[in-house]
Short mmCIF file of N, CA and C in Angstrom, two decimals:
data_model
loop_
_atom_site.label_atom_id
_atom_site.label_comp_id
_atom_site.label_asym_id
_atom_site.label_seq_id
_atom_site.Cartn_x
_atom_site.Cartn_y
_atom_site.Cartn_z
N MET A 23 1.94 20.84 -6.01
CA MET A 23 3.22 20.38 -6.50
C MET A 23 3.11 19.03 -6.96
N TRP A 24 2.21 18.14 -6.18
CA TRP A 24 1.92 16.76 -6.62
C TRP A 24 1.18 16.61 -8.11
N ASN A 25 0.14 17.76 -8.10
CA ASN A 25 -0.71 17.82 -9.33
C ASN A 25 0.23 17.99 -10.55
N ASN A 26 1.03 19.03 -10.34
CA ASN A 26 2.22 19.21 -11.53
C ASN A 26 2.85 17.83 -12.10
N LEU A 27 3.35 17.30 -10.80
CA LEU A 27 4.15 16.03 -11.17
C LEU A 27 3.22 15.15 -11.86
N PHE A 28 2.29 14.97 -11.30
CA PHE A 28 1.10 13.88 -11.82
C PHE A 28 0.90 14.22 -13.42
N LEU A 29 0.43 15.52 -13.60
CA LEU A 29 0.19 15.93 -15.28
C LEU A 29 1.50 15.78 -16.06
N GLU A 30 2.47 15.90 -15.55
CA GLU A 30 3.97 15.91 -16.13
C GLU A 30 4.39 14.24 -16.52
N PHE A 31 4.04 13.39 -15.59
CA PHE A 31 4.16 12.12 -15.66
C PHE A 31 3.39 11.26 -15.20
N PRO A 32 2.16 11.19 -15.85
CA PRO A 32 0.96 10.25 -15.63
C PRO A 32 1.25 8.82 -15.35
N GLU A 33 2.12 8.19 -16.39
CA GLU A 33 2.42 6.92 -15.88
C GLU A 33 3.07 6.71 -14.57
N THR A 34 4.17 7.65 -14.39
CA THR A 34 4.71 7.34 -13.10
C THR A 34 3.75 7.57 -11.71
N ALA A 35 2.76 8.38 -12.22
CA ALA A 35 1.78 8.61 -11.00
C ALA A 35 0.91 7.37 -10.76
N LEU A 36 0.49 6.90 -11.78
CA LEU A 36 -0.53 5.65 -12.01
C LEU A 36 0.57 4.45 -11.37
N LEU A 37 1.97 4.30 -11.72
CA LEU A 37 2.47 3.25 -11.09
C LEU A 37 2.71 3.49 -9.47
N PHE A 38 2.82 4.57 -9.04
CA PHE A 38 3.18 5.04 -7.83
C PHE A 38 2.04 4.45 -6.90
N LYS A 39 0.64 5.02 -7.74
CA LYS A 39 -0.78 4.66 -6.98
C LYS A 39 -0.91 3.17 -6.85
N VAL A 40 -0.67 2.46 -7.91
CA VAL A 40 -0.61 1.05 -7.79
C VAL A 40 0.13 0.35 -6.98
N SER A 41 1.50 0.83 -6.87
CA SER A 41 2.38 0.18 -5.92
C SER A 41 1.85 0.57 -4.63
N TRP A 42 1.62 1.67 -4.14
CA TRP A 42 0.99 2.03 -3.03
C TRP A 42 -0.08 1.22 -2.51
N GLU A 43 -1.09 1.00 -3.31
CA GLU A 43 -2.28 0.29 -3.09
C GLU A 43 -1.79 -0.96 -2.62
N SER A 44 -0.80 -1.60 -3.67
CA SER A 44 -0.44 -3.08 -3.33
C SER A 44 0.25 -3.43 -1.80
N LEU A 45 1.14 -2.00 -1.52
CA LEU A 45 1.80 -2.15 -0.32
C LEU A 45 0.68 -1.93 0.85
N LEU A 46 -0.39 -1.30 0.62
CA LEU A 46 -1.47 -1.12 1.61
C LEU A 46 -2.12 -2.35 1.80
N ARG A 47 -2.54 -3.29 0.77
CA ARG A 47 -3.06 -4.52 0.65
C ARG A 47 -2.14 -5.51 1.43
N LYS A 48 -0.72 -5.31 1.19
CA LYS A 48 0.08 -6.44 1.83
C LYS A 48 0.19 -6.10 3.35
N SER A 49 0.36 -4.85 3.80
CA SER A 49 0.64 -4.56 5.04
C SER A 49 -1.04 -4.79 5.92
N TYR A 50 -1.93 -4.73 5.18
CA TYR A 50 -3.45 -5.12 5.78
C TYR A 50 -3.44 -6.41 6.05
N LYS A 51 -2.82 -7.38 5.14
CA LYS A 51 -2.51 -8.91 5.43
C LYS A 51 -1.64 -9.05 6.41
N ILE A 52 -0.56 -8.29 6.56
CA ILE A 52 0.52 -8.65 7.82
C ILE A 52 -0.12 -8.18 9.09
N GLN A 53 -0.90 -7.37 8.91
CA GLN A 53 -1.81 -7.01 10.19
C GLN A 53 -2.74 -7.97 10.81
N VAL A 54 -3.43 -8.65 9.67
CA VAL A 54 -4.35 -9.56 10.06
C VAL A 54 -3.56 -10.92 10.43
N ALA A 55 -2.31 -11.19 9.95
CA ALA A 55 -1.78 -12.45 10.11
C ALA A 55 -0.89 -12.02 11.73
N LEU A 56 -0.81 -10.69 12.00
CA LEU A 56 0.06 -10.64 13.27
C LEU A 56 -0.93 -10.62 14.48
N ILE A 57 -2.45 -10.31 14.16
CA ILE A 57 -3.38 -10.23 15.11
C ILE A 57 -3.98 -11.66 15.37
N LEU A 58 -3.74 -12.47 14.24
CA LEU A 58 -4.14 -14.02 14.34
C LEU A 58 -2.90 -14.76 15.39
N LEU A 59 -1.55 -14.39 14.60
CA LEU A 59 -0.65 -14.80 15.64
C LEU A 59 -0.50 -14.60 17.17
N MET A 60 -0.74 -13.40 17.57
CA MET A 60 -1.15 -12.90 18.91
C MET A 60 -2.39 -13.86 19.79
N PHE A 61 -3.41 -13.79 18.81
CA PHE A 61 -4.67 -14.54 19.31
C PHE A 61 -4.03 -15.93 19.70
N PHE A 62 -3.18 -16.60 18.86
CA PHE A 62 -2.85 -18.22 19.01
C PHE A 62 -1.86 -18.31 20.03
N ILE A 63 -0.88 -17.30 20.43
CA ILE A 63 -0.07 -17.09 21.29
C ILE A 63 -0.67 -17.21 22.93
N HIS A 64 -1.55 -16.43 22.84
CA HIS A 64 -2.41 -16.25 24.17
C HIS A 64 -3.28 -17.26 24.70
#
């Protein structure tokens, strides 16, 4: 199903991939910030 969608809409697939990767990068930064925050609180 996803393969067909990506073949029909390559730009959309690329955009989705880029936004997903940036989201993962942001969540990684948020996790690091939370860990640091917990460390400073204790």
